[in-house]
Coordinates of C-alpha atoms in Angstrom, one line a residue:
X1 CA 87.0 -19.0 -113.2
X2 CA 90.0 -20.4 -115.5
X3 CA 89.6 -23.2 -118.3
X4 CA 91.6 -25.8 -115.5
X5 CA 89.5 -24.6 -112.6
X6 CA 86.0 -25.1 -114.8
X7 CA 87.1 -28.4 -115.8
X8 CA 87.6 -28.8 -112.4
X9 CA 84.2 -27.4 -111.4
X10 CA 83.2 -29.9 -113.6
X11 CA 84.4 -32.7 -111.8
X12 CA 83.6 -32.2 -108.7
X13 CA 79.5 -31.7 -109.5
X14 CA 79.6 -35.4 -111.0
X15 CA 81.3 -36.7 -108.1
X16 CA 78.6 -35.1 -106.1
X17 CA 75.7 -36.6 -108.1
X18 CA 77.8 -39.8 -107.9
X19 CA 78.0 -40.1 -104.3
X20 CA 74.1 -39.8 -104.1
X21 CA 74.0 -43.3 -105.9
X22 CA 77.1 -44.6 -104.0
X23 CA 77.1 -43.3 -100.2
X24 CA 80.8 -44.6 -99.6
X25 CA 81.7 -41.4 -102.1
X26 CA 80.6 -39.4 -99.9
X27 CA 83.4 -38.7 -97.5
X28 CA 85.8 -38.1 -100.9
X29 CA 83.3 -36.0 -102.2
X30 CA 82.6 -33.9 -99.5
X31 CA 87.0 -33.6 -99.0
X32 CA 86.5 -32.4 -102.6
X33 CA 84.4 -30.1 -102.1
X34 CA 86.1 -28.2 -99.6
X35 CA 89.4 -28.3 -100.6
X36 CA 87.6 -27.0 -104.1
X37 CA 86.3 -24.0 -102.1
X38 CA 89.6 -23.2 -99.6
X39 CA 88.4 -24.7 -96.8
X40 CA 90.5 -27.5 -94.4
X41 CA 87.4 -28.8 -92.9
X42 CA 83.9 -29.0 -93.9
X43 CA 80.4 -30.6 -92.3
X44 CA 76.9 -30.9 -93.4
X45 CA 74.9 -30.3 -90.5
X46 CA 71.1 -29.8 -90.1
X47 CA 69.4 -27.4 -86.9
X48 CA 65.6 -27.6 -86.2
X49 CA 63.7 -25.1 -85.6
X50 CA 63.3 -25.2 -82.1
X51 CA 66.8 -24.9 -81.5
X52 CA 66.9 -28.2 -79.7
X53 CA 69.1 -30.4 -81.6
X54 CA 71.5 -30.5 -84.4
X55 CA 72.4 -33.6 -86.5
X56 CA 75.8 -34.0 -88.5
X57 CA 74.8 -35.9 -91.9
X58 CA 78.6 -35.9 -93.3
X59 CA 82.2 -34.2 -92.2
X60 CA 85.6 -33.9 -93.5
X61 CA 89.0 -32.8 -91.9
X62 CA 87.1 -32.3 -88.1
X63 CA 88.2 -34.2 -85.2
X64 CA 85.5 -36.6 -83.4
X65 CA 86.4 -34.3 -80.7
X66 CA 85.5 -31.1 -81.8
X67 CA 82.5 -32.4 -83.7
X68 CA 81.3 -33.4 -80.6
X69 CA 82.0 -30.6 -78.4
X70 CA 80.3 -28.7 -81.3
X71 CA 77.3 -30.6 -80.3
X72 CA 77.5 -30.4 -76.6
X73 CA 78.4 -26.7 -76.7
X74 CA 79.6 -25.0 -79.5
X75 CA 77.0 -25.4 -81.4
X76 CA 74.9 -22.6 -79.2
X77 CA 78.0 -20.1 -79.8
X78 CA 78.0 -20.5 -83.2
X79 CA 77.4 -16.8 -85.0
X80 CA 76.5 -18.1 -88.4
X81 CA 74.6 -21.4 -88.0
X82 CA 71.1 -20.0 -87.0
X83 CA 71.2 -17.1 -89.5
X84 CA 70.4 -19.2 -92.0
X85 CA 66.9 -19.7 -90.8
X86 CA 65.9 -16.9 -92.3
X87 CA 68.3 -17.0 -95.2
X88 CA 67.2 -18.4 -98.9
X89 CA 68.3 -21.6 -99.9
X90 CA 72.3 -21.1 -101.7
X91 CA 72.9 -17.7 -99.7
X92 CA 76.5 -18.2 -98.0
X93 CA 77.7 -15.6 -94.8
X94 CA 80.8 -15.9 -93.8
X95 CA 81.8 -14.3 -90.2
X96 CA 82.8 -10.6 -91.3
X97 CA 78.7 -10.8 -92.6
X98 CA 77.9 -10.7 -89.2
X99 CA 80.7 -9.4 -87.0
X100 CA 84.4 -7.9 -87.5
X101 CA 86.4 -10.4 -87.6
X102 CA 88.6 -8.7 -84.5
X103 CA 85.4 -9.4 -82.7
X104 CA 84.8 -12.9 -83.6
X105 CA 88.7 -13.9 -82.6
X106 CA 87.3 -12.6 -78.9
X107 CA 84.8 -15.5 -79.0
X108 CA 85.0 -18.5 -76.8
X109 CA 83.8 -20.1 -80.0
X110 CA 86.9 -18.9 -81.8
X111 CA 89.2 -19.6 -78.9
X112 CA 88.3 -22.6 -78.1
X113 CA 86.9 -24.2 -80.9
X114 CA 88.0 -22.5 -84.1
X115 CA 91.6 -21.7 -83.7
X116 CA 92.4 -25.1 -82.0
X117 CA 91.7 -26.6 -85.1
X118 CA 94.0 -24.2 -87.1
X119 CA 91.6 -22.6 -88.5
X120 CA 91.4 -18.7 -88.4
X121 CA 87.3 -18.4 -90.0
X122 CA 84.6 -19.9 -91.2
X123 CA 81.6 -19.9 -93.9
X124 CA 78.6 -21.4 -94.5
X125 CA 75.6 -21.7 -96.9
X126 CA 72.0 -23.0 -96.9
X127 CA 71.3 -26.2 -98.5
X128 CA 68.0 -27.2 -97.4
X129 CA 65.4 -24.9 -95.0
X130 CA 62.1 -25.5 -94.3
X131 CA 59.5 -25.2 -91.1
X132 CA 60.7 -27.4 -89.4
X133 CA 64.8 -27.6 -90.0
X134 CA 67.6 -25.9 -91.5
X135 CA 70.8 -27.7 -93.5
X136 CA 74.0 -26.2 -94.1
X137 CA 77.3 -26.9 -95.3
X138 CA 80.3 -25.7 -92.6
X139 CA 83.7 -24.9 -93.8
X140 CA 86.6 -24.1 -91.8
X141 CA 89.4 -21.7 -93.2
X142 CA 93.0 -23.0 -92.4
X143 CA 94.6 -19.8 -91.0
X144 CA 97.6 -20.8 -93.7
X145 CA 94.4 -19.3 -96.4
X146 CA 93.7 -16.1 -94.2
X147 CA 90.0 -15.1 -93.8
X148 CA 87.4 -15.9 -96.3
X149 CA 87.3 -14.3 -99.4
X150 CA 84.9 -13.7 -102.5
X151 CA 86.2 -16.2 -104.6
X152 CA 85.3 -19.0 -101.3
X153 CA 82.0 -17.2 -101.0
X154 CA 81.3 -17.8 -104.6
X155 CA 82.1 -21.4 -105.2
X156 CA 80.0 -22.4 -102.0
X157 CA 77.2 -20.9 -103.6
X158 CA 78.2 -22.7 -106.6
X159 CA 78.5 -25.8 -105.4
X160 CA 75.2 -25.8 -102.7
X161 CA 72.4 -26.5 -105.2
X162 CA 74.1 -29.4 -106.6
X163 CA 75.0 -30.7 -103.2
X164 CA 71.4 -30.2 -102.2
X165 CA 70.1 -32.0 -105.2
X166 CA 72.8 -34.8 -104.1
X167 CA 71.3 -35.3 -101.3
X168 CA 67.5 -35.6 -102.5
X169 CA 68.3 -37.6 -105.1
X170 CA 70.6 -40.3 -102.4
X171 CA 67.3 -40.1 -100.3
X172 CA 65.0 -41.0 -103.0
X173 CA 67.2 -44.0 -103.9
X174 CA 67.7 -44.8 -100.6
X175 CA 63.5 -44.8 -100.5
X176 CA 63.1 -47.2 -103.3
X177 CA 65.9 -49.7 -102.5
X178 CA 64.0 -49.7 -98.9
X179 CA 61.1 -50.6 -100.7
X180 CA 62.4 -53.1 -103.1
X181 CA 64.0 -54.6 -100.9
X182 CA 61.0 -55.0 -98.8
X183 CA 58.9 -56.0 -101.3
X184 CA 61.4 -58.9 -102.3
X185 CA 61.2 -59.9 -98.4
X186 CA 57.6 -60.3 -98.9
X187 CA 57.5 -62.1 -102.2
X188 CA 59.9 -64.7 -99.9
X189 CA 57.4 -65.6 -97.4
X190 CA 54.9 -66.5 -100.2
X191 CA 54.1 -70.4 -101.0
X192 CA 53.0 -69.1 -104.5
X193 CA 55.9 -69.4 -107.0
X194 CA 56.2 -65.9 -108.6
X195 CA 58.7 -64.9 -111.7
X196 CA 59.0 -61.6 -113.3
X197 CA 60.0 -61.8 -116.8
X198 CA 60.9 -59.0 -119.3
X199 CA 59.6 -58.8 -122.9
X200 CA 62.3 -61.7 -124.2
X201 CA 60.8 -64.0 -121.4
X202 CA 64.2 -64.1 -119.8
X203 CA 63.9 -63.8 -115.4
X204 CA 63.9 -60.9 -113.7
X205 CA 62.9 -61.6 -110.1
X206 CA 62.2 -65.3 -108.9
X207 CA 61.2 -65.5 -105.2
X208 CA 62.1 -68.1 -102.9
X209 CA 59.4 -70.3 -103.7
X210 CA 60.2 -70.0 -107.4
X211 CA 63.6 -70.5 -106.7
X212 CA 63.0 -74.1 -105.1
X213 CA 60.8 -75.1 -108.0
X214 CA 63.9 -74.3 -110.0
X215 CA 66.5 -76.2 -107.9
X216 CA 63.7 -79.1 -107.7
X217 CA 63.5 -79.6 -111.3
X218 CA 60.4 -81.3 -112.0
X219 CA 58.6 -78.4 -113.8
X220 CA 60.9 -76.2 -114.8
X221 CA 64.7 -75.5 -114.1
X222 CA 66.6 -72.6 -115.1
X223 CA 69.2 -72.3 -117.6
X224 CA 70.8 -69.0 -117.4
X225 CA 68.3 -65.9 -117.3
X226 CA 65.6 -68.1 -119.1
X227 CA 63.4 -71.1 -117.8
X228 CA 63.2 -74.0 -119.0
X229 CA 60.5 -77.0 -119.0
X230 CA 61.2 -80.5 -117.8
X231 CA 58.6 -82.1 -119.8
X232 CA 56.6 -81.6 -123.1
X233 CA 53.6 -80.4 -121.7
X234 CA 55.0 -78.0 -119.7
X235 CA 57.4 -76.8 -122.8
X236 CA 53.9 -76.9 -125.4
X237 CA 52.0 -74.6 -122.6
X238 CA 55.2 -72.6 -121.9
X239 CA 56.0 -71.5 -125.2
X240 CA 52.5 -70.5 -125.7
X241 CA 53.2 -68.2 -123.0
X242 CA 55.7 -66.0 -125.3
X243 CA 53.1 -64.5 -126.6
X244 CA 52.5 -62.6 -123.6
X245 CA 55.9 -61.8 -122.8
X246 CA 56.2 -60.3 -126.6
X247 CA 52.9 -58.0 -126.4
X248 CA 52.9 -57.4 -122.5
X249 CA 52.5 -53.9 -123.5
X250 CA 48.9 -54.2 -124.6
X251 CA 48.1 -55.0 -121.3
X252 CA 45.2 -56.6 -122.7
X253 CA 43.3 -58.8 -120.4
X254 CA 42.4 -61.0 -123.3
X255 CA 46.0 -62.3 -123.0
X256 CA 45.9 -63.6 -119.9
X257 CA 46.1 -67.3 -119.7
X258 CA 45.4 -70.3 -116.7
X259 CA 46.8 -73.4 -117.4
X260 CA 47.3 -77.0 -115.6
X261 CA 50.5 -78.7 -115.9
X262 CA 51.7 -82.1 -114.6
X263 CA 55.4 -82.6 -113.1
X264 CA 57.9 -85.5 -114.0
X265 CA 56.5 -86.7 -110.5
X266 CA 53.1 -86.6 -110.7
X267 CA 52.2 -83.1 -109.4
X268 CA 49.6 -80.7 -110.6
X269 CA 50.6 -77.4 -111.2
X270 CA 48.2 -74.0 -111.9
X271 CA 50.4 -71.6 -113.9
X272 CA 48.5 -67.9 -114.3
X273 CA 50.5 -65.3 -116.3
X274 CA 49.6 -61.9 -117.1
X275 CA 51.2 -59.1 -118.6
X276 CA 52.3 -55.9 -116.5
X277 CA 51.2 -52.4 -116.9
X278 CA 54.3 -50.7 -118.9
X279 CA 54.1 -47.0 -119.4
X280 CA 55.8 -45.6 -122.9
X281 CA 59.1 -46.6 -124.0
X282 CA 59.9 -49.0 -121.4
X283 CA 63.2 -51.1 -121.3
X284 CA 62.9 -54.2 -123.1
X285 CA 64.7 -55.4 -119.4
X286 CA 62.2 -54.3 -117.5
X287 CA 60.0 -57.1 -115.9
X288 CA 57.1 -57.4 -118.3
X289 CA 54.6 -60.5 -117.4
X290 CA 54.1 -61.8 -114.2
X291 CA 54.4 -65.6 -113.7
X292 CA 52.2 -67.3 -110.9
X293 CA 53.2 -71.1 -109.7
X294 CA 50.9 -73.1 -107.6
X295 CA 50.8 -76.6 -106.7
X296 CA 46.8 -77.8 -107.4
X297 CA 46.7 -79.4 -104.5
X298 CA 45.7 -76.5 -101.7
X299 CA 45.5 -79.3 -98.6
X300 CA 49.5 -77.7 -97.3
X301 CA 48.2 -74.3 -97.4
X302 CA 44.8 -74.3 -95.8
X303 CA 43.8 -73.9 -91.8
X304 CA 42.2 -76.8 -90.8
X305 CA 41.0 -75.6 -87.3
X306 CA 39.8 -72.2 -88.8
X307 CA 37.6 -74.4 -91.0
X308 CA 36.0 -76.5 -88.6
X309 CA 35.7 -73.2 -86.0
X310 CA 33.9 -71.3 -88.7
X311 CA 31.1 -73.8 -89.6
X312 CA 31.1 -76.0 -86.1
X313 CA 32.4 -79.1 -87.9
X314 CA 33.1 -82.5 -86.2
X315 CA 36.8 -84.1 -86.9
X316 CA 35.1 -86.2 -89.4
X317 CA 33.4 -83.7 -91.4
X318 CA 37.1 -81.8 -91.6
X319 CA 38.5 -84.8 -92.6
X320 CA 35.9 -85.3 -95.4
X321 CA 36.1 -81.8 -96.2
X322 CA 40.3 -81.6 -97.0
X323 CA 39.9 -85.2 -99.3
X324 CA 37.3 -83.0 -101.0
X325 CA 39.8 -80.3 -101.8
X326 CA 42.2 -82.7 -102.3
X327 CA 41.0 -85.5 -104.3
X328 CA 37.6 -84.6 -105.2
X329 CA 35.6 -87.9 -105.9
X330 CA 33.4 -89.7 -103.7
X331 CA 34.6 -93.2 -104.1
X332 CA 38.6 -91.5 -103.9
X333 CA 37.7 -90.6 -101.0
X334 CA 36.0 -93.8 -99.6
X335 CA 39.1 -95.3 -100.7
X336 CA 41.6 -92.5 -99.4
X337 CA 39.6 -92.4 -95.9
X338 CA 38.8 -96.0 -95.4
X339 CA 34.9 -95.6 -95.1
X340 CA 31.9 -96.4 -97.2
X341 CA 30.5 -94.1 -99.9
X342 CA 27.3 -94.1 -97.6
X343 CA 29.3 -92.6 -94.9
X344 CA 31.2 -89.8 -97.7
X345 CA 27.8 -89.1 -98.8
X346 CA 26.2 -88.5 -95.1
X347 CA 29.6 -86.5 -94.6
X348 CA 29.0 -84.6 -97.9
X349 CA 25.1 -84.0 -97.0
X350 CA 25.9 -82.3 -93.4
X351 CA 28.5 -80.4 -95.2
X352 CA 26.3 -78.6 -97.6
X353 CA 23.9 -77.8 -94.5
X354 CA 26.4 -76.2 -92.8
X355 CA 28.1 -74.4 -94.8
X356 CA 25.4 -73.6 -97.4
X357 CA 27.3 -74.9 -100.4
X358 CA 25.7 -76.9 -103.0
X359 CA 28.2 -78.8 -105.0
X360 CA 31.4 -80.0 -104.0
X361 CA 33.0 -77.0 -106.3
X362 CA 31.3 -74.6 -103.9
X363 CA 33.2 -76.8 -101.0
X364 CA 36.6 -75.9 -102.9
X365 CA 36.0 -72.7 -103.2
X366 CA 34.8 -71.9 -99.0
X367 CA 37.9 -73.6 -98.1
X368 CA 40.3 -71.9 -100.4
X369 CA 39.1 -68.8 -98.4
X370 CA 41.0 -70.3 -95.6
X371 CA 44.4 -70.9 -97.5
X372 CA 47.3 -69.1 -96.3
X373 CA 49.6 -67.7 -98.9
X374 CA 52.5 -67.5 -97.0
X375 CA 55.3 -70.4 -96.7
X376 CA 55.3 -73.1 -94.5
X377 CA 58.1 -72.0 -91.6
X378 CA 61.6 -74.6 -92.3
X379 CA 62.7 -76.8 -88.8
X380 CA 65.2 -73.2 -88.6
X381 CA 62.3 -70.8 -88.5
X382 CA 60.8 -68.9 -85.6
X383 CA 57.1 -69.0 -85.2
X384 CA 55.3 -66.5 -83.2

């Protein structure tokens, strides 16, 4: 191989490890590659073993036609595809491997698929085999280029382990973005705020609830890729929280912090942060500490019928039982409800009984177990 056709060697492999991060560079990779090898047409095709079906992952230069009378037809007449079950992984046959080539041009294959295409022969090489399927890469030879020679034969075999390597790396990315992706869906549906910050506090990942709070403005906003407190509380406690952000490598439970926080409108907030787990030499970009949101108030986000189900209570017991959560005092709740303490307390008494609690802490705590962490549906939303 010459200096010019090294460099463009070269070439061609990073485009091929390019076009597993970006599939639209696919198509001008795979035209690369077989114009790189001689070829006027190429496809990467996989075979299972039970002979029963082929799929066509990428193709250059073929006709929909013919790719799908290869399918419907051709594909059983092939000479070379189903050697390769039994061929190692970068081993490339080319027709005269199996047949003289005055032979092959006395196919039906040839005649009628092969030589309308202009092409005159054809090679292929293994790129992925196991049990259950084979994967090869097809090249036709224009008949302009004659029959397939050494110097074909070699740069396939050249070119197959990156290709295959192409291809596991585009599905492994493919895998992760599948799963970031879904994993960001999830965080969405959450009524928790949650915000992923790197090591220099600055956001990595808001979810939708996290989001709102920042459009809303009355605890924090965002400025940038950094958040920002509305009032001086919040900013006191926030700041304190750059300690974690700085050491979230320690990982160190001790570091952990709960804290309550008022709103410019009144509302009580629980903020938990915690550092992440970061292995070795991480990216100072990488999300670091994990930020939890949550209004105090759990009244929006707990299942009143599930409540009353569970421990057989009457409408007014429930009712008793949510101003608990919400408000917590008995005369609050007098007031709140409209009733005399002596009725709150009789409430309060059959409550114990029949849930087994003993202080109205233990209350709070039976009916958080009923709270549902995921976000109220909008007046848009479908609900099954």
């Amino acid at each position: 191989m010459t200096i010019l056709q090294a460099g463009r060697f070269s070439s061609l492999v990073g485009e091929i490890y390019d076009a597993a991060a970006d599939p639209a560079l696919r198509g001008a990779a795979l035209e690369q590659v077989s114009n790189f090898v001689g070829g006027c047409a190429a496809t990467i095709l996989s075979r299972d073993s039970a002979r029963l079906s082929i799929e066509i992952h990428q193709h250059f230069g073929a006709d929909a036609r013919f790719r799908q009378l290869y399918r419907d037809r051709y594909v059983e007449l092939d000479p070379l595809l189903d050697r390769h079950f039994d061929l190692a992984t970068g081993r490339t046959v080319g027709v005269t491997d199996i047949m003289p080539h005055s032979d092959f041009v006395a196919t039906s294959f040839y005649r009628e698929w092969v030589e309308p295409q202009g092409a005159t022969d054809l090679a292929t090489v293994t790129l992925e085999r196991s049990h259950a399927r084979v994967t090869i890469l097809q090249v036709l030879r224009h008949r302009s280029r004659g029959l397939v020679d050494e110097t074909m034969r070699e740069r396939m075999r050249l070119l197959a382990p990156h290709i295959q390597r192409s291809r596991a790396m585009g599905r492994q990315i493919r895998a992760r973005s599948h799963t970031v992706d879904d994993l960001a869906d999830v965080l969405d549906g959450l009524s928790t705020a949650i915000c992923l910050l790197d090591a220099e506090g600055r956001v990595v990942h808001a979810n939708a609830a996290c989001r709102q709070l920042f459009a809303d403005a009355d605890l924090f906003a965002m400025i940038g890729d950094r958040i920002v407190a509305r009032n001086t509380q919040a900013d006191k406690i926030f700041r304190g929280l750059s300690e974690i952000f700085a050491n979230a490598e320690n990982d160190s439970a001790r570091s952990r912090q709960i804290n309550l926080v008022t709103s410019s409108n009144g509302h009580h907030y629980l903020l938990h942060a915690f550092p992440l787990k970061r292995e070795g030499h991480a990216p100072r970009d990488m999300a670091a500490t994990v930020l939890f949101v949550q209004r105090a108030t759990m009244l929006p986000s707990l299942v009143p019928d599930a409540i009353a189900a569970a421990f057989r209570l009457t409408p007014s017991e429930l009712r008793v039982l949510m101003a608990i959560v919400e408000i917590g005092g008995v005369p609050d709740i007098a007031a709140r409800l409209g009733i005399a303490e002596t009725t709150v307390k009789t409430h309060l008494g059959r409550l114990f009984e029949k849930t087994g609690a003993g202080r109205q802490a233990d209350l709070v705590k039976i009916a958080a177990g009923f709270a549902v962490p995921f976000a109220q549906p909008t007046s848009g939303d479908d609900v099954v």
